[in-house]
mmCIF file of C-alpha atoms in Angstrom:
data_model
loop_
_atom_site.group_PDB
_atom_site.id
_atom_site.type_symbol
_atom_site.label_atom_id
_atom_site.label_comp_id
_atom_site.label_asym_id
_atom_site.label_seq_id
_atom_site.Cartn_x
_atom_site.Cartn_y
_atom_site.Cartn_z
ATOM 1 C CA UNK A 24 71.445 -45.745 149.679
ATOM 2 C CA UNK A 25 69.584 -48.670 148.120
ATOM 3 C CA UNK A 26 71.139 -47.711 144.785
ATOM 4 C CA UNK A 27 74.588 -47.646 146.399
ATOM 5 C CA UNK A 28 74.096 -51.094 147.906
ATOM 6 C CA UNK A 29 72.791 -52.380 144.582
ATOM 7 C CA UNK A 30 75.949 -51.102 142.877
ATOM 8 C CA UNK A 31 78.111 -52.924 145.408
ATOM 9 C CA UNK A 32 76.138 -56.137 144.968
ATOM 10 C CA UNK A 33 76.529 -55.955 141.183
ATOM 11 C CA UNK A 34 80.282 -56.247 141.677
ATOM 12 C CA UNK A 35 81.446 -59.687 140.657
ATOM 13 C CA UNK A 36 81.279 -62.217 143.536
ATOM 14 C CA UNK A 37 79.917 -59.665 146.056
ATOM 15 C CA UNK A 38 76.314 -60.909 146.305
ATOM 16 C CA UNK A 39 77.341 -64.554 146.468
ATOM 17 C CA UNK A 40 79.885 -63.934 149.222
ATOM 18 C CA UNK A 41 77.509 -61.806 151.271
ATOM 19 C CA UNK A 42 74.574 -64.220 151.015
ATOM 20 C CA UNK A 43 76.758 -67.292 151.535
ATOM 21 C CA UNK A 44 78.328 -65.783 154.626
ATOM 22 C CA UNK A 45 74.977 -64.789 156.106
ATOM 23 C CA UNK A 46 73.510 -68.239 155.476
ATOM 24 C CA UNK A 47 76.659 -69.882 156.811
ATOM 25 C CA UNK A 48 76.435 -67.829 159.998
ATOM 26 C CA UNK A 49 72.763 -68.614 160.580
ATOM 27 C CA UNK A 50 73.493 -71.455 163.060
ATOM 28 C CA UNK A 51 75.755 -69.167 165.086
ATOM 29 C CA UNK A 52 73.351 -66.224 164.982
ATOM 30 C CA UNK A 53 70.450 -68.348 166.170
ATOM 31 C CA UNK A 54 72.484 -70.720 168.358
ATOM 32 C CA UNK A 55 71.806 -69.120 171.768
ATOM 33 C CA UNK A 56 68.087 -68.759 171.016
ATOM 34 C CA UNK A 57 67.804 -72.329 169.729
ATOM 35 C CA UNK A 58 69.734 -73.700 172.721
ATOM 36 C CA UNK A 59 67.539 -71.812 175.205
ATOM 37 C CA UNK A 60 64.313 -73.003 173.554
ATOM 38 C CA UNK A 61 65.612 -76.570 173.243
ATOM 39 C CA UNK A 62 66.659 -76.687 176.903
ATOM 40 C CA UNK A 63 63.335 -75.300 178.107
ATOM 41 C CA UNK A 64 61.466 -77.835 175.932
ATOM 42 C CA UNK A 65 63.540 -80.601 177.535
ATOM 43 C CA UNK A 66 62.414 -79.414 180.970
ATOM 44 C CA UNK A 67 65.595 -77.576 181.903
ATOM 45 C CA UNK A 68 65.631 -74.445 184.069
ATOM 46 C CA UNK A 69 66.418 -70.890 182.987
ATOM 47 C CA UNK A 70 69.772 -71.227 184.705
ATOM 48 C CA UNK A 71 70.637 -74.387 182.743
ATOM 49 C CA UNK A 72 69.463 -72.799 179.492
ATOM 50 C CA UNK A 73 71.574 -69.737 180.153
ATOM 51 C CA UNK A 74 74.582 -71.817 181.195
ATOM 52 C CA UNK A 75 74.462 -73.970 178.047
ATOM 53 C CA UNK A 76 74.103 -70.895 175.852
ATOM 54 C CA UNK A 77 77.010 -69.343 177.760
ATOM 55 C CA UNK A 78 79.157 -72.455 177.245
ATOM 56 C CA UNK A 79 78.374 -72.290 173.522
ATOM 57 C CA UNK A 80 79.331 -68.621 173.425
ATOM 58 C CA UNK A 81 82.560 -69.125 175.376
ATOM 59 C CA UNK A 82 83.621 -72.011 173.141
ATOM 60 C CA UNK A 83 82.852 -69.862 170.125
ATOM 61 C CA UNK A 84 84.966 -67.092 171.647
ATOM 62 C CA UNK A 85 87.934 -69.430 172.045
ATOM 63 C CA UNK A 86 87.616 -70.899 168.572
ATOM 64 C CA UNK A 87 87.127 -67.743 166.498
ATOM 65 C CA UNK A 88 90.583 -66.146 166.870
ATOM 66 C CA UNK A 89 92.336 -69.512 166.628
ATOM 67 C CA UNK A 90 90.482 -70.379 163.443
ATOM 68 C CA UNK A 91 90.903 -66.791 162.206
ATOM 69 C CA UNK A 92 94.675 -67.020 162.624
ATOM 70 C CA UNK A 93 94.586 -70.395 160.841
ATOM 71 C CA UNK A 94 92.711 -68.758 157.940
ATOM 72 C CA UNK A 95 95.365 -66.014 157.724
ATOM 73 C CA UNK A 96 98.081 -68.670 157.641
ATOM 74 C CA UNK A 97 96.524 -71.434 155.507
ATOM 75 C CA UNK A 98 93.728 -69.818 153.499
ATOM 76 C CA UNK A 99 89.949 -69.996 153.792
ATOM 77 C CA UNK A 100 88.792 -73.321 152.259
ATOM 78 C CA UNK A 101 91.159 -75.484 154.340
ATOM 79 C CA UNK A 102 89.723 -74.046 157.551
ATOM 80 C CA UNK A 103 86.176 -72.786 156.978
ATOM 81 C CA UNK A 104 84.418 -75.858 155.554
ATOM 82 C CA UNK A 105 85.846 -78.514 157.936
ATOM 83 C CA UNK A 106 85.044 -76.225 160.849
ATOM 84 C CA UNK A 107 81.448 -75.754 159.643
ATOM 85 C CA UNK A 108 80.919 -79.513 159.420
ATOM 86 C CA UNK A 109 82.343 -80.158 162.900
ATOM 87 C CA UNK A 110 80.238 -77.363 164.401
ATOM 88 C CA UNK A 111 77.092 -78.809 162.839
ATOM 89 C CA UNK A 112 77.922 -82.258 164.193
ATOM 90 C CA UNK A 113 78.106 -80.756 167.693
ATOM 91 C CA UNK A 114 74.540 -79.463 167.392
ATOM 92 C CA UNK A 115 73.404 -82.820 165.976
ATOM 93 C CA UNK A 116 74.877 -84.429 169.094
ATOM 94 C CA UNK A 117 72.892 -82.033 171.324
ATOM 95 C CA UNK A 118 69.652 -82.598 169.405
ATOM 96 C CA UNK A 119 69.953 -86.374 169.611
ATOM 97 C CA UNK A 120 71.242 -86.698 173.192
ATOM 98 C CA UNK A 121 69.079 -84.012 174.827
ATOM 99 C CA UNK A 122 69.868 -82.430 178.189
ATOM 100 C CA UNK A 123 69.372 -85.527 180.343
ATOM 101 C CA UNK A 124 73.131 -85.867 180.684
ATOM 102 C CA UNK A 125 74.608 -82.504 181.599
ATOM 103 C CA UNK A 126 78.098 -83.649 180.599
ATOM 104 C CA UNK A 127 76.957 -84.668 177.109
ATOM 105 C CA UNK A 128 74.935 -81.459 176.643
ATOM 106 C CA UNK A 129 77.864 -79.241 177.639
ATOM 107 C CA UNK A 130 80.269 -81.233 175.462
ATOM 108 C CA UNK A 131 77.953 -80.919 172.462
ATOM 109 C CA UNK A 132 77.565 -77.152 172.705
ATOM 110 C CA UNK A 133 81.305 -76.717 173.286
ATOM 111 C CA UNK A 134 82.096 -78.639 170.080
ATOM 112 C CA UNK A 135 79.496 -76.623 168.171
ATOM 113 C CA UNK A 136 80.835 -73.316 169.465
ATOM 114 C CA UNK A 137 84.546 -74.123 169.233
ATOM 115 C CA UNK A 138 84.391 -75.045 165.536
ATOM 116 C CA UNK A 139 82.074 -72.268 164.358
ATOM 117 C CA UNK A 140 83.825 -71.105 161.155
ATOM 118 C CA UNK A 141 85.105 -67.485 161.136
ATOM 119 C CA UNK A 142 83.016 -66.581 158.096
ATOM 120 C CA UNK A 143 82.387 -63.065 159.380
ATOM 121 C CA UNK A 144 86.067 -62.150 159.571
ATOM 122 C CA UNK A 145 86.684 -64.015 156.344
ATOM 123 C CA UNK A 146 84.141 -61.923 154.437
ATOM 124 C CA UNK A 147 85.629 -58.650 155.695
ATOM 125 C CA UNK A 148 89.064 -59.869 154.615
ATOM 126 C CA UNK A 149 87.678 -60.507 151.116
ATOM 127 C CA UNK A 150 85.912 -57.153 150.618
ATOM 128 C CA UNK A 151 89.040 -55.113 149.706
ATOM 129 C CA UNK A 152 90.055 -57.481 146.915
ATOM 130 C CA UNK A 153 86.532 -57.950 145.583
ATOM 131 C CA UNK A 154 85.980 -54.178 145.535
ATOM 132 C CA UNK A 155 89.344 -53.311 144.012
ATOM 133 C CA UNK A 156 90.850 -51.962 147.220
ATOM 134 C CA UNK A 157 88.815 -48.718 147.105
ATOM 135 C CA UNK A 158 88.527 -47.604 150.711
ATOM 136 C CA UNK A 159 85.210 -45.750 150.383
ATOM 137 C CA UNK A 160 83.627 -48.828 148.804
ATOM 138 C CA UNK A 161 85.066 -51.115 151.477
ATOM 139 C CA UNK A 162 83.608 -48.908 154.223
ATOM 140 C CA UNK A 163 80.260 -48.873 152.402
ATOM 141 C CA UNK A 164 80.472 -52.668 152.244
ATOM 142 C CA UNK A 165 81.019 -52.780 156.011
ATOM 143 C CA UNK A 166 77.809 -50.783 156.468
ATOM 144 C CA UNK A 167 75.969 -53.054 154.028
ATOM 145 C CA UNK A 168 77.413 -56.047 155.873
ATOM 146 C CA UNK A 169 76.018 -54.792 159.193
ATOM 147 C CA UNK A 170 72.613 -54.070 157.630
ATOM 148 C CA UNK A 171 72.469 -57.493 155.977
ATOM 149 C CA UNK A 172 73.316 -59.143 159.287
ATOM 150 C CA UNK A 173 70.328 -57.432 160.847
ATOM 151 C CA UNK A 174 68.124 -58.911 158.127
ATOM 152 C CA UNK A 175 69.434 -62.280 159.266
ATOM 153 C CA UNK A 176 68.923 -61.415 162.929
ATOM 154 C CA UNK A 177 65.377 -60.302 162.089
ATOM 155 C CA UNK A 178 64.580 -63.466 160.148
ATOM 156 C CA UNK A 179 66.619 -65.833 162.340
ATOM 157 C CA UNK A 180 64.422 -65.766 165.468
ATOM 158 C CA UNK A 181 61.338 -66.177 163.303
ATOM 159 C CA UNK A 182 62.947 -69.149 161.552
ATOM 160 C CA UNK A 183 63.746 -70.742 164.905
ATOM 161 C CA UNK A 184 60.176 -70.381 166.151
ATOM 162 C CA UNK A 185 58.809 -71.492 162.753
ATOM 163 C CA UNK A 186 60.984 -74.605 162.701
ATOM 164 C CA UNK A 187 60.075 -75.358 166.316
ATOM 165 C CA UNK A 188 56.380 -75.043 165.443
ATOM 166 C CA UNK A 189 56.741 -77.176 162.295
ATOM 167 C CA UNK A 190 58.883 -79.882 163.872
ATOM 168 C CA UNK A 191 60.422 -79.486 167.328
ATOM 169 C CA UNK A 192 63.311 -77.649 169.017
ATOM 170 C CA UNK A 193 65.558 -80.571 168.075
ATOM 171 C CA UNK A 194 64.362 -80.393 164.468
ATOM 172 C CA UNK A 195 65.119 -76.673 164.436
ATOM 173 C CA UNK A 196 68.701 -77.332 165.562
ATOM 174 C CA UNK A 197 69.220 -79.912 162.816
ATOM 175 C CA UNK A 198 67.698 -77.804 160.040
ATOM 176 C CA UNK A 199 69.542 -74.596 160.916
ATOM 177 C CA UNK A 200 72.922 -76.316 161.002
ATOM 178 C CA UNK A 201 72.356 -78.146 157.719
ATOM 179 C CA UNK A 202 71.564 -74.798 156.105
ATOM 180 C CA UNK A 203 74.691 -73.299 157.672
ATOM 181 C CA UNK A 204 77.002 -75.926 156.161
ATOM 182 C CA UNK A 205 75.570 -75.195 152.713
ATOM 183 C CA UNK A 206 76.239 -71.480 153.192
ATOM 184 C CA UNK A 207 79.852 -72.098 154.184
ATOM 185 C CA UNK A 208 80.292 -74.395 151.187
ATOM 186 C CA UNK A 209 79.016 -71.667 148.858
ATOM 187 C CA UNK A 210 81.652 -69.248 150.167
ATOM 188 C CA UNK A 211 84.718 -71.487 150.154
ATOM 189 C CA UNK A 212 84.236 -72.759 146.592
ATOM 190 C CA UNK A 213 84.080 -69.182 145.244
ATOM 191 C CA UNK A 214 87.104 -67.812 143.378
ATOM 192 C CA UNK A 215 87.934 -64.972 145.821
ATOM 193 C CA UNK A 216 87.865 -67.333 148.808
ATOM 194 C CA UNK A 217 89.956 -69.997 147.066
ATOM 195 C CA UNK A 218 92.609 -67.532 145.869
ATOM 196 C CA UNK A 219 92.753 -65.149 148.824
ATOM 197 C CA UNK A 220 96.007 -64.997 150.768
ATOM 198 C CA UNK A 221 96.760 -62.807 153.758
ATOM 199 C CA UNK A 222 99.473 -60.152 153.523
ATOM 200 C CA UNK A 223 102.807 -61.081 155.143
ATOM 201 C CA UNK A 224 102.622 -60.633 158.894
ATOM 202 C CA UNK A 225 105.158 -59.890 161.571
ATOM 203 C CA UNK A 226 105.788 -62.937 163.707
ATOM 204 C CA UNK A 227 104.391 -62.131 167.135
ATOM 205 C CA UNK A 228 102.707 -64.422 169.632
ATOM 206 C CA UNK A 229 100.033 -61.783 170.384
ATOM 207 C CA UNK A 230 99.119 -61.439 166.727
ATOM 208 C CA UNK A 231 96.414 -58.797 166.277
ATOM 209 C CA UNK A 232 96.228 -58.205 170.034
ATOM 210 C CA UNK A 233 99.452 -56.208 170.055
ATOM 211 C CA UNK A 234 97.402 -53.186 168.897
ATOM 212 C CA UNK A 235 96.327 -51.018 171.875
ATOM 213 C CA UNK A 236 93.532 -49.419 169.873
ATOM 214 C CA UNK A 237 92.126 -52.804 168.922
ATOM 215 C CA UNK A 238 92.239 -53.918 172.563
ATOM 216 C CA UNK A 239 90.258 -50.837 173.599
ATOM 217 C CA UNK A 240 87.590 -51.557 170.992
ATOM 218 C CA UNK A 241 87.384 -55.206 172.010
ATOM 219 C CA UNK A 242 86.864 -54.246 175.646
ATOM 220 C CA UNK A 243 83.923 -52.020 174.724
ATOM 221 C CA UNK A 244 82.255 -54.616 172.534
ATOM 222 C CA UNK A 245 82.609 -57.227 175.247
ATOM 223 C CA UNK A 246 79.994 -55.208 177.143
ATOM 224 C CA UNK A 247 77.823 -54.664 174.057
ATOM 225 C CA UNK A 248 77.771 -58.450 173.726
ATOM 226 C CA UNK A 249 76.879 -58.754 177.416
ATOM 227 C CA UNK A 250 73.860 -56.525 176.846
ATOM 228 C CA UNK A 251 72.580 -58.562 173.899
ATOM 229 C CA UNK A 252 73.220 -61.872 175.650
ATOM 230 C CA UNK A 253 71.174 -60.793 178.657
ATOM 231 C CA UNK A 254 68.303 -59.706 176.402
ATOM 232 C CA UNK A 255 68.220 -63.225 174.911
ATOM 233 C CA UNK A 256 67.372 -64.781 178.286
ATOM 234 C CA UNK A 257 65.294 -61.904 179.666
ATOM 235 C CA UNK A 258 63.209 -62.014 176.490
ATOM 236 C CA UNK A 259 62.363 -65.670 177.077
ATOM 237 C CA UNK A 260 61.252 -64.856 180.623
ATOM 238 C CA UNK A 261 59.086 -62.002 179.336
ATOM 239 C CA UNK A 262 57.536 -64.241 176.664
ATOM 240 C CA UNK A 263 56.741 -66.970 179.205
ATOM 241 C CA UNK A 264 54.626 -64.410 181.089
ATOM 242 C CA UNK A 265 53.006 -62.881 177.993
ATOM 243 C CA UNK A 266 52.116 -65.629 175.526
ATOM 244 C CA UNK A 267 55.012 -68.026 174.975
ATOM 245 C CA UNK A 268 57.492 -68.708 172.170
ATOM 246 C CA UNK A 269 55.725 -66.675 169.471
ATOM 247 C CA UNK A 270 56.068 -63.509 171.567
ATOM 248 C CA UNK A 271 59.755 -64.233 172.077
ATOM 249 C CA UNK A 272 60.267 -64.572 168.334
ATOM 250 C CA UNK A 273 58.573 -61.232 167.707
ATOM 251 C CA UNK A 274 60.657 -59.470 170.363
ATOM 252 C CA UNK A 275 63.933 -60.721 168.919
ATOM 253 C CA UNK A 276 62.783 -59.984 165.378
ATOM 254 C CA UNK A 277 61.813 -56.453 166.421
ATOM 255 C CA UNK A 278 65.282 -55.898 167.883
ATOM 256 C CA UNK A 279 66.799 -57.013 164.584
ATOM 257 C CA UNK A 280 64.369 -54.855 162.600
ATOM 258 C CA UNK A 281 65.319 -51.808 164.651
ATOM 259 C CA UNK A 282 68.993 -52.461 163.951
ATOM 260 C CA UNK A 283 68.191 -52.900 160.261
ATOM 261 C CA UNK A 284 66.447 -49.521 160.107
ATOM 262 C CA UNK A 285 69.290 -47.851 161.994
ATOM 263 C CA UNK A 286 71.875 -49.420 159.731
ATOM 264 C CA UNK A 287 70.122 -48.283 156.553
ATOM 265 C CA UNK A 288 69.965 -44.678 157.774
ATOM 266 C CA UNK A 289 73.566 -44.800 159.001
ATOM 267 C CA UNK A 290 74.816 -46.094 155.659
ATOM 268 C CA UNK A 291 72.862 -43.465 153.720
ATOM 269 C CA UNK A 292 75.606 -40.851 154.088
ATOM 270 C CA UNK A 293 79.332 -40.385 154.343
ATOM 271 C CA UNK A 294 80.391 -39.418 157.865
ATOM 272 C CA UNK A 295 83.036 -36.791 158.535
ATOM 273 C CA UNK A 296 85.467 -36.956 161.414
ATOM 274 C CA UNK A 297 87.264 -39.787 163.168
ATOM 275 C CA UNK A 298 85.215 -42.986 163.427
ATOM 276 C CA UNK A 299 86.538 -43.529 166.966
ATOM 277 C CA UNK A 300 84.742 -40.361 168.134
ATOM 278 C CA UNK A 301 81.579 -41.316 166.265
ATOM 279 C CA UNK A 302 81.653 -44.767 167.862
ATOM 280 C CA UNK A 303 81.485 -43.255 171.351
ATOM 281 C CA UNK A 304 78.306 -41.388 170.427
ATOM 282 C CA UNK A 305 76.683 -44.463 168.866
ATOM 283 C CA UNK A 306 77.479 -46.699 171.841
ATOM 284 C CA UNK A 307 76.141 -44.046 174.228
ATOM 285 C CA UNK A 308 72.854 -43.892 172.324
ATOM 286 C CA UNK A 309 72.715 -47.686 172.265
ATOM 287 C CA UNK A 310 73.075 -47.803 176.054
ATOM 288 C CA UNK A 311 70.320 -45.215 176.586
ATOM 289 C CA UNK A 312 67.904 -47.226 174.440
ATOM 290 C CA UNK A 313 68.346 -50.338 176.614
ATOM 291 C CA UNK A 314 66.946 -48.635 179.702
ATOM 292 C CA UNK A 315 63.226 -48.535 178.679
ATOM 293 C CA UNK A 316 63.192 -52.345 178.426
ATOM 294 C CA UNK A 317 63.172 -52.489 182.239
ATOM 295 C CA UNK A 318 59.610 -51.122 182.267
ATOM 296 C CA UNK A 319 58.368 -54.482 180.808
ATOM 297 C CA UNK A 320 55.058 -53.115 179.421
ATOM 298 C CA UNK A 321 52.487 -55.059 177.366
ATOM 299 C CA UNK A 322 53.434 -57.030 174.266
ATOM 300 C CA UNK A 323 52.773 -54.289 171.691
ATOM 301 C CA UNK A 324 54.727 -51.641 173.605
ATOM 302 C CA UNK A 325 57.476 -54.110 174.455
ATOM 303 C CA UNK A 326 57.863 -54.989 170.789
ATOM 304 C CA UNK A 327 58.296 -51.295 170.027
ATOM 305 C CA UNK A 328 60.876 -50.903 172.786
ATOM 306 C CA UNK A 329 62.737 -53.933 171.477
ATOM 307 C CA UNK A 330 62.930 -52.285 168.057
ATOM 308 C CA UNK A 331 64.169 -49.047 169.667
ATOM 309 C CA UNK A 332 66.861 -50.935 171.583
ATOM 310 C CA UNK A 333 68.289 -52.175 168.293
ATOM 311 C CA UNK A 334 68.310 -48.909 166.324
ATOM 312 C CA UNK A 335 71.934 -48.003 167.092
ATOM 313 C CA UNK A 336 73.300 -51.557 167.033
ATOM 314 C CA UNK A 337 74.058 -51.878 163.294
ATOM 315 C CA UNK A 338 75.545 -48.348 163.093
ATOM 316 C CA UNK A 339 77.787 -49.149 166.073
ATOM 317 C CA UNK A 340 78.893 -52.418 164.454
ATOM 318 C CA UNK A 341 79.552 -50.797 161.063
ATOM 319 C CA UNK A 342 81.612 -48.094 162.753
ATOM 320 C CA UNK A 343 83.471 -50.729 164.780
ATOM 321 C CA UNK A 344 84.430 -52.565 161.571
ATOM 322 C CA UNK A 345 86.123 -49.383 160.334
ATOM 323 C CA UNK A 346 87.945 -48.984 163.651
ATOM 324 C CA UNK A 347 89.183 -52.589 163.449
ATOM 325 C CA UNK A 348 90.366 -51.867 159.911
ATOM 326 C CA UNK A 349 92.285 -48.803 161.157
ATOM 327 C CA UNK A 350 94.000 -50.506 164.097
ATOM 328 C CA UNK A 351 94.628 -54.127 162.986
ATOM 329 C CA UNK A 352 98.328 -54.923 162.390
ATOM 330 C CA UNK A 353 99.179 -55.883 158.816
ATOM 331 C CA UNK A 354 98.625 -59.544 158.013
ATOM 332 C CA UNK A 355 96.146 -60.125 160.849
ATOM 333 C CA UNK A 356 92.903 -58.975 159.233
ATOM 334 C CA UNK A 357 90.884 -62.186 159.636
ATOM 335 C CA UNK A 358 92.231 -62.710 163.131
ATOM 336 C CA UNK A 359 91.450 -59.110 164.133
ATOM 337 C CA UNK A 360 87.843 -59.340 162.996
ATOM 338 C CA UNK A 361 87.597 -62.749 164.640
ATOM 339 C CA UNK A 362 88.757 -61.242 167.932
ATOM 340 C CA UNK A 363 85.863 -58.779 167.670
ATOM 341 C CA UNK A 364 83.498 -61.734 167.277
ATOM 342 C CA UNK A 365 85.245 -63.431 170.212
ATOM 343 C CA UNK A 366 84.966 -60.566 172.677
ATOM 344 C CA UNK A 367 81.398 -59.958 171.579
ATOM 345 C CA UNK A 368 80.681 -63.660 172.056
ATOM 346 C CA UNK A 369 82.318 -63.827 175.488
ATOM 347 C CA UNK A 370 80.268 -60.825 176.526
ATOM 348 C CA UNK A 371 77.098 -62.438 175.220
ATOM 349 C CA UNK A 372 77.937 -65.627 177.126
ATOM 350 C CA UNK A 373 78.435 -63.659 180.334
ATOM 351 C CA UNK A 374 75.184 -61.829 179.661
ATOM 352 C CA UNK A 375 73.187 -65.013 179.193
ATOM 353 C CA UNK A 376 74.742 -66.552 182.301
ATOM 354 C CA UNK A 377 74.043 -63.427 184.391
ATOM 355 C CA UNK A 378 70.517 -62.833 183.136
ATOM 356 C CA UNK A 379 69.239 -66.271 184.203
ATOM 357 C CA UNK A 380 69.918 -65.776 187.920
ATOM 358 C CA UNK A 381 68.893 -62.112 187.618
ATOM 359 C CA UNK A 382 65.473 -63.156 186.300
ATOM 360 C CA UNK A 383 65.035 -65.798 188.991
ATOM 361 C CA UNK A 384 66.059 -63.404 191.777
ATOM 362 C CA UNK A 385 64.597 -60.083 190.625
ATOM 363 C CA UNK A 386 62.135 -60.855 187.848
ATOM 364 C CA UNK A 387 62.143 -59.999 184.155
ATOM 365 C CA UNK A 388 62.952 -56.317 184.732
ATOM 366 C CA UNK A 389 66.173 -57.307 186.501
ATOM 367 C CA UNK A 390 67.159 -59.409 183.497
ATOM 368 C CA UNK A 391 66.775 -56.400 181.207
ATOM 369 C CA UNK A 392 68.613 -54.306 183.804
ATOM 370 C CA UNK A 393 71.745 -56.322 183.033
ATOM 371 C CA UNK A 394 71.575 -54.940 179.480
ATOM 372 C CA UNK A 395 71.409 -51.358 180.708
ATOM 373 C CA UNK A 396 74.403 -51.739 183.016
ATOM 374 C CA UNK A 397 76.410 -53.442 180.274
ATOM 375 C CA UNK A 398 75.599 -50.751 177.722
ATOM 376 C CA UNK A 399 76.923 -47.957 179.920
ATOM 377 C CA UNK A 400 79.974 -50.058 180.783
ATOM 378 C CA UNK A 401 80.794 -50.211 177.049
ATOM 379 C CA UNK A 402 80.557 -46.431 176.841
ATOM 380 C CA UNK A 403 82.823 -46.074 179.887
ATOM 381 C CA UNK A 404 85.499 -48.241 178.266
ATOM 382 C CA UNK A 405 85.492 -46.062 175.146
ATOM 383 C CA UNK A 406 85.717 -42.906 177.237
ATOM 384 C CA UNK A 407 88.627 -44.197 179.326
ATOM 385 C CA UNK A 408 90.595 -45.440 176.296
ATOM 386 C CA UNK A 409 90.223 -42.365 174.059
ATOM 387 C CA UNK A 410 93.991 -41.871 173.842
ATOM 388 C CA UNK A 411 94.687 -45.448 172.724
ATOM 389 C CA UNK A 412 91.976 -45.233 170.074
ATOM 390 C CA UNK A 413 93.189 -41.845 168.866
ATOM 391 C CA UNK A 414 96.716 -43.072 168.068
ATOM 392 C CA UNK A 415 97.692 -45.337 165.215
ATOM 393 C CA UNK A 416 94.310 -45.180 163.505
ATOM 394 C CA UNK A 417 94.689 -45.565 159.771
ATOM 395 C CA UNK A 418 93.408 -47.936 157.121
ATOM 396 C CA UNK A 419 96.108 -50.561 157.407
ATOM 397 C CA UNK A 420 93.909 -53.648 157.090
ATOM 398 C CA UNK A 421 92.294 -52.429 153.871
ATOM 399 C CA UNK A 422 95.708 -51.872 152.321
ATOM 400 C CA UNK A 423 97.073 -55.199 153.499
ATOM 401 C CA UNK A 424 93.998 -57.170 152.511
ATOM 402 C CA UNK A 425 93.799 -55.556 149.092
ATOM 403 C CA UNK A 426 97.441 -56.400 148.509
ATOM 404 C CA UNK A 427 96.940 -59.999 149.561
ATOM 405 C CA UNK A 428 93.955 -60.491 147.290
ATOM 406 C CA UNK A 429 95.365 -58.581 144.330
ATOM 407 C CA UNK A 430 98.255 -61.032 144.196
ATOM 408 C CA UNK A 431 95.826 -63.951 144.086
ATOM 409 C CA UNK A 432 92.939 -62.709 141.934
ATOM 410 C CA UNK A 433 94.119 -61.523 138.505
ATOM 411 C CA UNK A 434 91.213 -59.141 137.779
ATOM 412 C CA UNK A 435 91.901 -56.868 140.781
ATOM 413 C CA UNK A 436 93.535 -53.617 139.552
ATOM 414 C CA UNK A 437 97.182 -53.112 140.525
ATOM 415 C CA UNK A 438 96.403 -49.717 142.042
ATOM 416 C CA UNK A 439 94.671 -51.617 144.873
ATOM 417 C CA UNK A 440 98.168 -52.041 146.354
ATOM 418 C CA UNK A 441 98.465 -48.313 146.991
ATOM 419 C CA UNK A 442 95.419 -47.923 149.234
ATOM 420 C CA UNK A 443 96.403 -46.543 152.631
#
């Protein structure tokens, strides 16, 4: 599989777009962790830390589909870079003002979340054109995308704790967001990003949300986000009882490492059968692996359980990308992927908000219990909506995106238009 990923990355523009997107998303990927650590360092409670992280996530959830639709309508550079700068300025505001004024703190995180650029959806819109519209390569790129994200989620928590140790929680916020703006800049000045145009879309106020299959998927990943959001806060509570911030960084890094390993194995083969059916199995396994976290053992064992809880995350995400591709209406590809980020983010916000009181009322195990309940709720949604996911599933977004890019980038073969 390493050879297959290397072949994809040798494709012109692919490595730059992947790395730039990952770096550009670093502030968003580490945002909840950085906010929680910053709030605790300022003397705030778990509930305040969770509430601020939740406000950030909810603002992000509102902004992603709006910015994603703007990208589909106006192109990537006009939206992505200004949004990245405004989001960074929101975190600068938080770092400089602190949490002494609750109004200012909430306003800062809302600005940072609302203007987070939809780089994730933007990258997945670019893959078909960059890879010549070949569906098997696009699906392999989705798997590579999920694996690469887990590298970031493995390194991200360590970077947060490293920056906090080197400077301060405020310094970590400033550094991470400066790096993020540079990543976004690298993407939007690239040729594929500058020349990409979305396929013509049917005028409809619901946009991508008129797809029943997409709605079913979004409902499931709302609960997957809830599980991960609750782990963010429950992990801090565990670390406070077992050694502090360094332990927290290792737990979050282990979760990311587990997802990385799972993603590599998942991407090592071509999977037969409908991805919707495969997604139900992956989400079920993900839910089962959250349950052992409630045992809250010693640090070494807990690190291992954190890795186990992440094993099926990247495979589930990679499979979900294919399902989005199959159910997104033509001309809404960036918006559709942004809605996935949104529902995931709303779920994570709810998870962080719920885990704080759960920890204070029932202890660390109760905080991790939120993750278990959320995981099985995601599986239930997929089971109940099997019929909606089974109808209308075909690779419409790949075809539409390839057509949109092939018109803009001269070196994309004309046969990319025929992908279905």
